PDB file of C-alpha atoms and ligand atoms in Angstrom:
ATOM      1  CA  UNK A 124       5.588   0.684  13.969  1.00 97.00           C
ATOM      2  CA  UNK A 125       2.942  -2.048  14.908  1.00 98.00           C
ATOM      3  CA  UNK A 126       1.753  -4.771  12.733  1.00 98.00           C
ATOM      4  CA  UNK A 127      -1.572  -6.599  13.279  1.00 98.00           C
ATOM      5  CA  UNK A 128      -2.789  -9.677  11.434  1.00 98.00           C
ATOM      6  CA  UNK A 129      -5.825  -9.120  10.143  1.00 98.00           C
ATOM      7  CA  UNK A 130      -8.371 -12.236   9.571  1.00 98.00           C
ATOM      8  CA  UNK A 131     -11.253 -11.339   6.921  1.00 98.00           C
ATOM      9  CA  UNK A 132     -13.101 -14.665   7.061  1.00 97.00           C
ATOM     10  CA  UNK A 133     -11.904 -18.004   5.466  1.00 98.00           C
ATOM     11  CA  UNK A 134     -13.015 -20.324   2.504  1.00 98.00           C
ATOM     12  CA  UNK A 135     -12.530 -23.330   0.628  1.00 98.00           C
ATOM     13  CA  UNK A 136     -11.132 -23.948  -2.790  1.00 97.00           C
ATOM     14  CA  UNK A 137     -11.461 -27.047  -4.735  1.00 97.00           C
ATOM     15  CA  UNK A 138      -7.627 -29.149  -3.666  1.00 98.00           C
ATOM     16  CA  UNK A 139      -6.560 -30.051  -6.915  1.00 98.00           C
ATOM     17  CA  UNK A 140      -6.890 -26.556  -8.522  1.00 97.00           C
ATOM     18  CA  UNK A 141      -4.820 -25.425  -5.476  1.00 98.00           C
ATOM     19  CA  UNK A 142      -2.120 -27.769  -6.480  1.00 98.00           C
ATOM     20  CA  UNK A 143      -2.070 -28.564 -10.068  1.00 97.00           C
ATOM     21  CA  UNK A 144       0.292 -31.221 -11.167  1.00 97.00           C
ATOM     22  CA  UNK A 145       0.185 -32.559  -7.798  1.00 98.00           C
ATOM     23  CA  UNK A 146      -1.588 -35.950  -6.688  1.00 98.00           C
ATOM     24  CA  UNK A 147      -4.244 -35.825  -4.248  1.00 98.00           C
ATOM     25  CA  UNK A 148      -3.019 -38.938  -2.605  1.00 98.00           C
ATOM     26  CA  UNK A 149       0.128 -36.802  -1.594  1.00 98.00           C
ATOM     27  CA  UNK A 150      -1.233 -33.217  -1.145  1.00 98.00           C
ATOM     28  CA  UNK A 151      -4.008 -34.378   1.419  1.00 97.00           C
ATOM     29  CA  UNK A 152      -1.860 -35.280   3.852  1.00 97.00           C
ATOM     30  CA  UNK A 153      -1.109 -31.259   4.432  1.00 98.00           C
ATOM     31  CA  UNK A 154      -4.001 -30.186   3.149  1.00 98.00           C
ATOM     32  CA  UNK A 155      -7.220 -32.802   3.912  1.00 98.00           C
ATOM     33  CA  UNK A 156      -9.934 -32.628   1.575  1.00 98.00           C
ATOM     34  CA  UNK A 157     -13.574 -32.492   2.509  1.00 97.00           C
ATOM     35  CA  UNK A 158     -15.986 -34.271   0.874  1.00 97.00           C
ATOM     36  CA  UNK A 159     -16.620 -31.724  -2.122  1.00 96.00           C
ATOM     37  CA  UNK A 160     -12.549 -32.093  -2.619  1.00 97.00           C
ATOM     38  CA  UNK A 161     -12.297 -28.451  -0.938  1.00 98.00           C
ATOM     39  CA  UNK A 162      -9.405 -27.476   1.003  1.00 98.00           C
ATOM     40  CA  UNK A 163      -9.943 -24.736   4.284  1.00 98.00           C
ATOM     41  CA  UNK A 164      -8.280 -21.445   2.815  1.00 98.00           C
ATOM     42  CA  UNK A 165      -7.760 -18.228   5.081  1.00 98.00           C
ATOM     43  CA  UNK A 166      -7.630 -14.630   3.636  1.00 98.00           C
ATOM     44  CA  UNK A 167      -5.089 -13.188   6.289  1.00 98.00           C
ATOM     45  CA  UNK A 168      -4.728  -9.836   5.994  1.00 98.00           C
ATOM     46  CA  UNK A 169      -1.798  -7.202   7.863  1.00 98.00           C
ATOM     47  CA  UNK A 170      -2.353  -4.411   8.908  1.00 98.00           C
ATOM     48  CA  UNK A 171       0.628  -1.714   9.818  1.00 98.00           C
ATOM     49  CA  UNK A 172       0.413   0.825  12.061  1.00 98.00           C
ATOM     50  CA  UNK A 173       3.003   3.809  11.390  1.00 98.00           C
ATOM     51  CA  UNK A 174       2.948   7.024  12.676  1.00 96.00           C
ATOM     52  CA  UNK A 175      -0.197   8.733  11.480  1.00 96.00           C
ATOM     53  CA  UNK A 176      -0.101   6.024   8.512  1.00 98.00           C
ATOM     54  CA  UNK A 177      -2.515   3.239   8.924  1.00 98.00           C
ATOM     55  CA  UNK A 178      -1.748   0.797   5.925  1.00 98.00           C
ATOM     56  CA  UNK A 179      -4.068  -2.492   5.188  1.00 98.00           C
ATOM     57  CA  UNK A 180      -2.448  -5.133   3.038  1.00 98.00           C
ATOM     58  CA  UNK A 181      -5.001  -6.953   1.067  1.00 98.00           C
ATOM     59  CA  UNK A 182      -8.633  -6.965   1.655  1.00 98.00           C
ATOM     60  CA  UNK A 183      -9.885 -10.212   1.319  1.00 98.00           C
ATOM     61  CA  UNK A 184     -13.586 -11.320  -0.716  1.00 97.00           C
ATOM     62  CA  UNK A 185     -15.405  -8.390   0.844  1.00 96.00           C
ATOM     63  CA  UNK A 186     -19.419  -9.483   1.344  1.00 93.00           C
ATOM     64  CA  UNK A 187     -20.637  -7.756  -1.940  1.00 94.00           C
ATOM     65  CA  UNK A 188     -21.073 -10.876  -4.586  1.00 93.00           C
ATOM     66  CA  UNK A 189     -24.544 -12.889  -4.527  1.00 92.00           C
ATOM     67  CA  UNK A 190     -25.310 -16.014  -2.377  1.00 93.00           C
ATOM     68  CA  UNK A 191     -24.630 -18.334  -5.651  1.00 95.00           C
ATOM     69  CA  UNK A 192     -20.994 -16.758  -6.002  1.00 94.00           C
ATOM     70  CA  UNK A 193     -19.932 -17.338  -2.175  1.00 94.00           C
ATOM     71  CA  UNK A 194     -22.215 -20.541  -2.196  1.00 93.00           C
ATOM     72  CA  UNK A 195     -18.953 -21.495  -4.738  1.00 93.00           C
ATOM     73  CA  UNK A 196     -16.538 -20.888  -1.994  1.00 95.00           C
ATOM     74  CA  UNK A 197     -17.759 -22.357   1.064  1.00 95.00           C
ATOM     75  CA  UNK A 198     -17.461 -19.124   3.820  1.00 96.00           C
ATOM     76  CA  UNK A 199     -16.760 -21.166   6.921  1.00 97.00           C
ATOM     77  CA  UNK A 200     -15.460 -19.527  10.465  1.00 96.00           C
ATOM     78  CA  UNK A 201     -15.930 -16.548  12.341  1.00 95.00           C
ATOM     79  CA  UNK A 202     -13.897 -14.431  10.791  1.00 95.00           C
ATOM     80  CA  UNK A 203     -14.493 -10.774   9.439  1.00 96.00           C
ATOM     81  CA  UNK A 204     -12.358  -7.853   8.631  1.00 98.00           C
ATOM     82  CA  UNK A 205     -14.453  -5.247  10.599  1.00 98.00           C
ATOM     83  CA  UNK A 206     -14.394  -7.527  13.732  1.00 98.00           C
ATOM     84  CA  UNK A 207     -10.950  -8.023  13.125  1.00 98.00           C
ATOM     85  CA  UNK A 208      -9.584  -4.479  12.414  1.00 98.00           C
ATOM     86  CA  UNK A 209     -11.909  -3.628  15.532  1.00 98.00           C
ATOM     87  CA  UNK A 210     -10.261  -6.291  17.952  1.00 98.00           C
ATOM     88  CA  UNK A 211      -7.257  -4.121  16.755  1.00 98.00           C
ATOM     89  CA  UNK A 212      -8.254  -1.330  17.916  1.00 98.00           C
ATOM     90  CA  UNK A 213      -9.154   0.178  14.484  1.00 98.00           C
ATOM     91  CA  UNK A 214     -12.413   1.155  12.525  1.00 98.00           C
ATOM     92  CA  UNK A 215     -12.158   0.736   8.561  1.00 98.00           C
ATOM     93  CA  UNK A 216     -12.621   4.390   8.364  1.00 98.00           C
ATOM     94  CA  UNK A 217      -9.353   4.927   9.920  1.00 98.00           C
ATOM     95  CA  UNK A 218      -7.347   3.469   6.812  1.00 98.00           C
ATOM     96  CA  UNK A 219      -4.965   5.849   5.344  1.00 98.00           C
ATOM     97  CA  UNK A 220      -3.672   2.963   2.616  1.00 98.00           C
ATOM     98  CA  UNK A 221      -4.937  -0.271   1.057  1.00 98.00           C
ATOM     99  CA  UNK A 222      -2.315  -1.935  -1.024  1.00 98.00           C
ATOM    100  CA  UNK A 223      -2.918  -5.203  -2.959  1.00 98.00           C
ATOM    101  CA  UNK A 224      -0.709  -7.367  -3.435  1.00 98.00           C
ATOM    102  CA  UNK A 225      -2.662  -7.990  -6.395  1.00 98.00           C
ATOM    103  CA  UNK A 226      -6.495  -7.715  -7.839  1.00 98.00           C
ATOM    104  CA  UNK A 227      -7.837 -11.286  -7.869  1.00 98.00           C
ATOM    105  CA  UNK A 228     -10.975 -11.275  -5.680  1.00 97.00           C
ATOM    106  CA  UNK A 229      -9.828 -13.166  -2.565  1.00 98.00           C
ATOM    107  CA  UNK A 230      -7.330 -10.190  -2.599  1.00 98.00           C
ATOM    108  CA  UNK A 231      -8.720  -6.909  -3.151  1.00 98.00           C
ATOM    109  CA  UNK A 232     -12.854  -7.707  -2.994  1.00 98.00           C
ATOM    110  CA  UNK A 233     -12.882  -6.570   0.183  1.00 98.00           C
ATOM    111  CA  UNK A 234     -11.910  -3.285  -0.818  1.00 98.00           C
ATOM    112  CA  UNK A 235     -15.156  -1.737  -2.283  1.00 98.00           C
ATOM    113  CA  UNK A 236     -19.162  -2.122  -1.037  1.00 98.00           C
ATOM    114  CA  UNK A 237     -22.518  -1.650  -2.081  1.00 97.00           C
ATOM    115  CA  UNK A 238     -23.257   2.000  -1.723  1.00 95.00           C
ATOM    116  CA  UNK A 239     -25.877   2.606   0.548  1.00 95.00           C
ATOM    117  CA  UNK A 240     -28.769   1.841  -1.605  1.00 95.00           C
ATOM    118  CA  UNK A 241     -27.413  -0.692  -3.083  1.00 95.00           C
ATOM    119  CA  UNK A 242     -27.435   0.870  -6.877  1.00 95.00           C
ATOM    120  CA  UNK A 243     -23.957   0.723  -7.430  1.00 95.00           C
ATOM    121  CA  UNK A 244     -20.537   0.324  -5.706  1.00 97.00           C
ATOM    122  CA  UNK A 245     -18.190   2.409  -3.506  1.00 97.00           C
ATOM    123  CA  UNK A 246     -14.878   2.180  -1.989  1.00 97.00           C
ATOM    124  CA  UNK A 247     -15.190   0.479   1.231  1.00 98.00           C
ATOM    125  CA  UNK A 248     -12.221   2.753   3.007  1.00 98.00           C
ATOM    126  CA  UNK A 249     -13.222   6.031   2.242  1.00 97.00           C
ATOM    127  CA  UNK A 250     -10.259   7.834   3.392  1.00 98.00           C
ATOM    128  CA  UNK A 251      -7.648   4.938   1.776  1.00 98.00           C
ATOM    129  CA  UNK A 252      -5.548   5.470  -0.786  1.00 98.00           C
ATOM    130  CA  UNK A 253      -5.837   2.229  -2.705  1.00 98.00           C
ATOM    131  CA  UNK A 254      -2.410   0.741  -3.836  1.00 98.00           C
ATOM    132  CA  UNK A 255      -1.636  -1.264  -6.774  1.00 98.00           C
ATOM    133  CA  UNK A 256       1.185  -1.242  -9.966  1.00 98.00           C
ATOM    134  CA  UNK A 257       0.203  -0.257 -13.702  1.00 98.00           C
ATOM    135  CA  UNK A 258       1.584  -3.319 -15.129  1.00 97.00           C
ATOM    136  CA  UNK A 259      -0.662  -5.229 -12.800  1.00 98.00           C
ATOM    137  CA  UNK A 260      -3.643  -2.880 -13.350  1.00 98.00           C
ATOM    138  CA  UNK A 261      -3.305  -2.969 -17.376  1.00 98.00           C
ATOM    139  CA  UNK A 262      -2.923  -6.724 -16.715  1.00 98.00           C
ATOM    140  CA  UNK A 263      -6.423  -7.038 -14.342  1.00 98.00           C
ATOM    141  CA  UNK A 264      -8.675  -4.345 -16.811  1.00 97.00           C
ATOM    142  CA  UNK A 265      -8.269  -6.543 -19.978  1.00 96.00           C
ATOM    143  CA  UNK A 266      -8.638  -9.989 -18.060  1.00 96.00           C
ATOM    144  CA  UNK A 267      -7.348 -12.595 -20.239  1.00 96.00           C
ATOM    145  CA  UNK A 268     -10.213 -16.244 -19.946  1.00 95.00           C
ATOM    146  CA  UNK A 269      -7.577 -18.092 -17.658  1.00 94.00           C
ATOM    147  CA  UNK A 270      -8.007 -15.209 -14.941  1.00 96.00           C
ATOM    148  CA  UNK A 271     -11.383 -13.581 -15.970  1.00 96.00           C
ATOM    149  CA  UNK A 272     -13.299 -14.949 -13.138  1.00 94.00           C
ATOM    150  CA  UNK A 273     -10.955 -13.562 -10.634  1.00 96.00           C
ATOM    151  CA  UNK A 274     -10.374 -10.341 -12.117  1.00 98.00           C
ATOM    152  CA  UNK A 275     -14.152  -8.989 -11.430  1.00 96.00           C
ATOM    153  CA  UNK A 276     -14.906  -5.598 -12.962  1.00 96.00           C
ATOM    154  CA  UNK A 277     -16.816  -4.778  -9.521  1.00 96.00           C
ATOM    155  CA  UNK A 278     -14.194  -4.996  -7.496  1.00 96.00           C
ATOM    156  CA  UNK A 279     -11.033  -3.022  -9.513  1.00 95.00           C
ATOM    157  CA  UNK A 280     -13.498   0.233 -11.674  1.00 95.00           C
ATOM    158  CA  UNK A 281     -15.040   1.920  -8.048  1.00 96.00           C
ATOM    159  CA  UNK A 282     -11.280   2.310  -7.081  1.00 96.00           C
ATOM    160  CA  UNK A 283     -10.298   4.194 -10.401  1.00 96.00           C
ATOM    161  CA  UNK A 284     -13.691   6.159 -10.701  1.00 96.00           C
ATOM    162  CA  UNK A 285     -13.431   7.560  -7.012  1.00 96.00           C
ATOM    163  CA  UNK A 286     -10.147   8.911  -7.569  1.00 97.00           C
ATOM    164  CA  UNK A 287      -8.526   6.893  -4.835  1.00 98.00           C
ATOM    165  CA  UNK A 288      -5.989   4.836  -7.359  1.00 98.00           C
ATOM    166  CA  UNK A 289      -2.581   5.149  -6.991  1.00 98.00           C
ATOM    167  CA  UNK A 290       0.219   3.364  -8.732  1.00 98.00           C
ATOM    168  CA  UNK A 291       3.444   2.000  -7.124  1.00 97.00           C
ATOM    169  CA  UNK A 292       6.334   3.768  -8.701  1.00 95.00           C
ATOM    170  CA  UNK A 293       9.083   1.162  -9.914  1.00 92.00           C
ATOM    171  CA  UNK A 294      12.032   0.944 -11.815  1.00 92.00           C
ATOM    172  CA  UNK A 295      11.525  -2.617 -13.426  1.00 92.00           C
ATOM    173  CA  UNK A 296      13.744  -4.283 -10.696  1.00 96.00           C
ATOM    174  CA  UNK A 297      12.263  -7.405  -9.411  1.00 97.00           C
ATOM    175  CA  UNK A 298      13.023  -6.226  -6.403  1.00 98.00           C
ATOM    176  CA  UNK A 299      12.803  -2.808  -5.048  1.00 97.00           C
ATOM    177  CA  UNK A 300      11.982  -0.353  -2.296  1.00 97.00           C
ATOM    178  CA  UNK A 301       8.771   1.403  -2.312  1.00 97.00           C
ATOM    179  CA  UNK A 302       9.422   4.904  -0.878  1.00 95.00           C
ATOM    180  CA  UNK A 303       5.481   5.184  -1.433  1.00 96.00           C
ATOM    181  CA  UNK A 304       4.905   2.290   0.907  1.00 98.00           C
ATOM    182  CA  UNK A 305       8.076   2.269   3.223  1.00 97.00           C
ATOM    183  CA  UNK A 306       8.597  -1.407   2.663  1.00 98.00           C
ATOM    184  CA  UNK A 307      10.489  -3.689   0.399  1.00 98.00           C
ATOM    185  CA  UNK A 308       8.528  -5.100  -2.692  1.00 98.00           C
ATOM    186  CA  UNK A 309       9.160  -8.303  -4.334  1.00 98.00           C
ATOM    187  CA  UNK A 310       7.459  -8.349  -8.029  1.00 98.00           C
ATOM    188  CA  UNK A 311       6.266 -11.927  -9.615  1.00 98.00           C
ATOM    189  CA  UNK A 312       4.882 -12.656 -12.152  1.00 98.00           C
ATOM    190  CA  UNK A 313       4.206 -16.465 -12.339  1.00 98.00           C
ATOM    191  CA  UNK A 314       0.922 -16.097 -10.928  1.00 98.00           C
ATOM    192  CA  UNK A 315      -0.238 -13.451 -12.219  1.00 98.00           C
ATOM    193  CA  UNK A 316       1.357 -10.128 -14.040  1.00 98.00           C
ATOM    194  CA  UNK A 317       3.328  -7.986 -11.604  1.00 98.00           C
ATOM    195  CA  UNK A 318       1.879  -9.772  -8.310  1.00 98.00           C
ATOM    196  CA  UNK A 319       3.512  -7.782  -5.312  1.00 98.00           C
ATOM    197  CA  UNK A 320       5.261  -9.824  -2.077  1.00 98.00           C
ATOM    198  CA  UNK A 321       5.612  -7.005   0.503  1.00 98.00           C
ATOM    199  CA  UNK A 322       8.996  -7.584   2.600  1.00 98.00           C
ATOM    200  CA  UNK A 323       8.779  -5.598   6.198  1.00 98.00           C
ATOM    201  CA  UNK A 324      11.664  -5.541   8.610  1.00 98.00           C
ATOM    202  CA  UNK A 325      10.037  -5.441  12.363  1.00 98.00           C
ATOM    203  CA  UNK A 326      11.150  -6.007  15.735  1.00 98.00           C
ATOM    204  CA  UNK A 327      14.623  -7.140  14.069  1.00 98.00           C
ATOM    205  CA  UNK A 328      13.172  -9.888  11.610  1.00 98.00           C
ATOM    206  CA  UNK A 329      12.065  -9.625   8.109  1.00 98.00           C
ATOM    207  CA  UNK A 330       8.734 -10.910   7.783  1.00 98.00           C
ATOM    208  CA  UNK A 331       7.570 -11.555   4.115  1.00 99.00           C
ATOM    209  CA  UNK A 332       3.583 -11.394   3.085  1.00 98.00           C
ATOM    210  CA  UNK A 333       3.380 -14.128   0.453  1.00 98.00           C
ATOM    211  CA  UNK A 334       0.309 -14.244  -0.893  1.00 98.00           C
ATOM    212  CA  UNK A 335      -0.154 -16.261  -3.645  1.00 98.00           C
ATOM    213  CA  UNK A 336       3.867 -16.765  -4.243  1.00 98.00           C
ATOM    214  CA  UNK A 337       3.770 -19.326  -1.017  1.00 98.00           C
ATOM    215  CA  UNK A 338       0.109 -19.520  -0.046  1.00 98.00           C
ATOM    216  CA  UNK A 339       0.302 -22.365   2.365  1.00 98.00           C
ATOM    217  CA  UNK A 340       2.229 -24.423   4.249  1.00 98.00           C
ATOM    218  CA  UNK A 341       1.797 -27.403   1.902  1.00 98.00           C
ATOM    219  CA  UNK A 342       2.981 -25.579  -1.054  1.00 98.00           C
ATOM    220  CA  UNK A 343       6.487 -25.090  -0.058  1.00 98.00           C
ATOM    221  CA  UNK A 344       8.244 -27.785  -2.095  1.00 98.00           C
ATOM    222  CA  UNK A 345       9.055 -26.640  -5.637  1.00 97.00           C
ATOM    223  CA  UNK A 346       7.238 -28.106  -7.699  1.00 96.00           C
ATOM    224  CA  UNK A 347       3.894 -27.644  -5.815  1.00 98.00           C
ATOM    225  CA  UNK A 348       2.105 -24.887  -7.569  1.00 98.00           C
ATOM    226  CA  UNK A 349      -1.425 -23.757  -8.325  1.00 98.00           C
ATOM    227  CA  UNK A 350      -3.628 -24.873 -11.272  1.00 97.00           C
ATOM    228  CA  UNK A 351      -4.545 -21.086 -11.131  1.00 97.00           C
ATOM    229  CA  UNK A 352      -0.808 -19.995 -11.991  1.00 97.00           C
ATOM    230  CA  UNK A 353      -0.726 -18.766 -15.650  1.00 97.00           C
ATOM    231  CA  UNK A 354       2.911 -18.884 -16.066  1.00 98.00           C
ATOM    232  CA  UNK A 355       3.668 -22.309 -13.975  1.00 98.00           C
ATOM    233  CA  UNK A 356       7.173 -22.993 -15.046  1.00 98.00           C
ATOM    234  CA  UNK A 357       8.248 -18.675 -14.229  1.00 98.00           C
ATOM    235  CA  UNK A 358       6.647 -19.578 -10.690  1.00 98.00           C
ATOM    236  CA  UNK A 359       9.125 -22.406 -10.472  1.00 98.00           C
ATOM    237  CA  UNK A 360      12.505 -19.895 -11.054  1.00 98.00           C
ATOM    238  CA  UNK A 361      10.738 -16.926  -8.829  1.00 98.00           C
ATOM    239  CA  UNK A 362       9.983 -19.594  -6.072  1.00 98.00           C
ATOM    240  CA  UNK A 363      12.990 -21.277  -6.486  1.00 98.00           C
ATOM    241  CA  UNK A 364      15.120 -17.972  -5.892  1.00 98.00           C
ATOM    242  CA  UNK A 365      12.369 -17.247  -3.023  1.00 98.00           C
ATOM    243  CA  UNK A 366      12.875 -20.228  -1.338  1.00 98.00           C
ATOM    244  CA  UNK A 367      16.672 -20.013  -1.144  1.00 98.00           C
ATOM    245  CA  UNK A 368      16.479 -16.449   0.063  1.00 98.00           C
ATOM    246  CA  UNK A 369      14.165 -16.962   2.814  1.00 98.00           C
ATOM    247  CA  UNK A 370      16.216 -19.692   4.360  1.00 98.00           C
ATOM    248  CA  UNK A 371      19.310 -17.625   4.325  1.00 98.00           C
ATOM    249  CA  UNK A 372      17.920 -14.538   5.434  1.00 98.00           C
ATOM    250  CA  UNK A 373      16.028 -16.395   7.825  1.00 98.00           C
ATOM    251  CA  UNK A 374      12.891 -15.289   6.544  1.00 98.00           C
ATOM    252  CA  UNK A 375       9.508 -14.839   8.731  1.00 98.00           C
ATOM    253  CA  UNK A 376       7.020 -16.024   6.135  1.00 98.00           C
ATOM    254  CA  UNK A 377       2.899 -14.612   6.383  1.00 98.00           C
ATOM    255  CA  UNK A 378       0.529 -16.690   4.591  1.00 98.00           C
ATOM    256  CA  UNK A 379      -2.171 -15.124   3.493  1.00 98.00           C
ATOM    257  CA  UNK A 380      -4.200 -18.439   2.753  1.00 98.00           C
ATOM    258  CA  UNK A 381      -3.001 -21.164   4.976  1.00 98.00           C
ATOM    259  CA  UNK A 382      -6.294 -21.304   7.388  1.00 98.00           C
ATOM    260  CA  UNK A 383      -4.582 -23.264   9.771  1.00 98.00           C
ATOM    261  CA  UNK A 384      -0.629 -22.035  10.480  1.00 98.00           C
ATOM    262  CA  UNK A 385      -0.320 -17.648  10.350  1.00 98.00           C
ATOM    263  CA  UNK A 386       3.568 -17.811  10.190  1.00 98.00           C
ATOM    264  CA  UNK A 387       6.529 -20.389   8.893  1.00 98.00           C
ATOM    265  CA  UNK A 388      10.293 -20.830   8.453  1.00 98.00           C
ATOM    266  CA  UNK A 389      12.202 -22.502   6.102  1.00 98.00           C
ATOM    267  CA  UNK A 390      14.981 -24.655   6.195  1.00 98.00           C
ATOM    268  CA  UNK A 391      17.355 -26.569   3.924  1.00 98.00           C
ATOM    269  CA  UNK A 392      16.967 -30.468   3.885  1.00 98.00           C
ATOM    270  CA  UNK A 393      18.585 -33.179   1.518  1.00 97.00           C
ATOM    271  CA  UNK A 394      15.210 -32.786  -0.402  1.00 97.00           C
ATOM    272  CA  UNK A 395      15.006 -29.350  -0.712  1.00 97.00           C
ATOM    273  CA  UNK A 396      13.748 -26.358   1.086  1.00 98.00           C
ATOM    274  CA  UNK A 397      11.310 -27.619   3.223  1.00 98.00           C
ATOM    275  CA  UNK A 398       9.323 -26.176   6.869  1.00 98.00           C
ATOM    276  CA  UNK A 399      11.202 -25.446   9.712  1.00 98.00           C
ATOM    277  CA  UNK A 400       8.979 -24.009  12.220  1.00 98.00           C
ATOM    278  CA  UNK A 401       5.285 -22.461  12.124  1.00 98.00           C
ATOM    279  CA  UNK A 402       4.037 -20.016  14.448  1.00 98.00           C
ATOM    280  CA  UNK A 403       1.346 -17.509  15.492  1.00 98.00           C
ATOM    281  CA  UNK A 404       2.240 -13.990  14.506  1.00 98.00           C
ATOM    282  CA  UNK A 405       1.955 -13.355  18.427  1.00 97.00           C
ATOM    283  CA  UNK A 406       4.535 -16.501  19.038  1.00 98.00           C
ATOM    284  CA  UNK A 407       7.115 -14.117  17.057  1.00 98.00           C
ATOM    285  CA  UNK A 408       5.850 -10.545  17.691  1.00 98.00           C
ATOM    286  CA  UNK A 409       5.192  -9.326  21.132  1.00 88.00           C
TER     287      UNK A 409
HETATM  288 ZN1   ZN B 114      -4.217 -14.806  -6.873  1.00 62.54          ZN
END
């Protein structure tokens, strides 16, 4: 087995959405603000290599939405997940499996285009089988106000109507092998319903793709949690329990949006859990 990181171009988000409860004055000092209040914001993807199995976890915005929506999120960087799964050694078409960790669009838009006319949409890995949970997808059809602009109906109905949807099979524990996937799955549901943290052992280590649970760097002390959580004070118990785990099971943590640090550890301190270490991914996987 190989695993890749997989960059699909970064953003910004507006700070204080990012960290809710939390003061400016003391979240800038991880994460500086520009002069709109935005905050840089990566959309890491990983990409595993198995066999004849070439699975892509998460998709990023994709390039489909209009110049007004992306003039919203500030698209700064080089970034792109063609160039990216190409540097890889790896064309798009060569996907066997997208899974998403869950269907907000910073997550899953890039995983359906503009057909070729532009008239309508299509899955943009035509050979993928696109992963998600039913929970999650009942949750993300019948978008509830809080999350309706990040549930778009663009980016989840061309997966169902080409017949490339597939559900994870689980028993209700929060934690659970996939035998679909091959990996460990972590469900949450502060953040959204049924949100999936994949857990991969590689090369000896367990490294953990934490998506919105742990999104950056910055938001590793407890109560540091996004405006855009829906259940806040469930994120607190999931991340609490996270946080804990990951320290003693020596965790290898991916974030998905932290534009500036691909890898962390965490460590106990008299405060809390707090950062050990960050890393490239190629600093811990050779
Ligand atoms: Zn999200």
């Amino acid at each position: 087995m190989t695993l890749y990181p997989i960059e699909s171009g970064n953003f910004k988000l507006d700070g204080g959405a990012m960290f809710g409860v939390v003061p400016k004055s003391i979240w800038q000092r991880t994460n500086p603000a520009d002069a709109n209040n935005m905050i840089d914001m990566a959309a890491r993807c990983l990409l595993i290599e198995d066999g004849n199995r070439l699975t892509l976890i998460d998709t990023g915005m994709g390039n489909k939405q209009s110049d007004k929506f992306f003039g919203y999120y500030y698209l700064w960087g080089n970034h792109d997940l063609d160039t990216s799964l190409k540097k890889a050694g790896f064309h798009r078409d060569d996907i066997t499996d997208v899974f998403m960790t869950h269907l907000h669009f910073d997550h899953c838009g890039g995983s359906v285009q503009w057909n070729k006319d532009r008239t309508g949409y299509e899955p943009a890995f035509k050979n993928a089988k696109f992963w998600t949970n039913k929970d999650h997808w009942d949750w993300a059809v019948k978008p509830n106000a809080r999350e309706k602009a990040s549930f778009l109906p663009e980016n989840i109905k061309p997966m169902e109507e080409s017949g490339q949807l597939n559900f994870i099979d689980n028993n209700g524990d929060s934690y659970e092998r996939s035998v679909e996937m091959g990996f460990d799955i972590l469900y949450v549901d502060g953040h959204t319903d049924k949100q999936m943290i994949p857990h991969i052992t590689y090369q000896g280590k367990t490294l953990v793709f934490a998506a919105d649970l742990l999104p950056t760097t910055g938001h590793i002390p407890l109560p540091y949690v996004m405006g855009y959580d829906t259940r806040p004070l469930l994120t607190l118990d999931e991340k609490e329990t996270f946080l804990e785990t990951a320290v003693d099971q020596e965790y290898y943590i991916m974030l998905e949006h932290d534009a500036h640090h691909e890898i962390c550890t965490l460590q106990h301190t008299e405060k809390g859990v707090r950062l050990k270490d960050t890393f490239t991914f190629d600093e811990v996987f050779k």
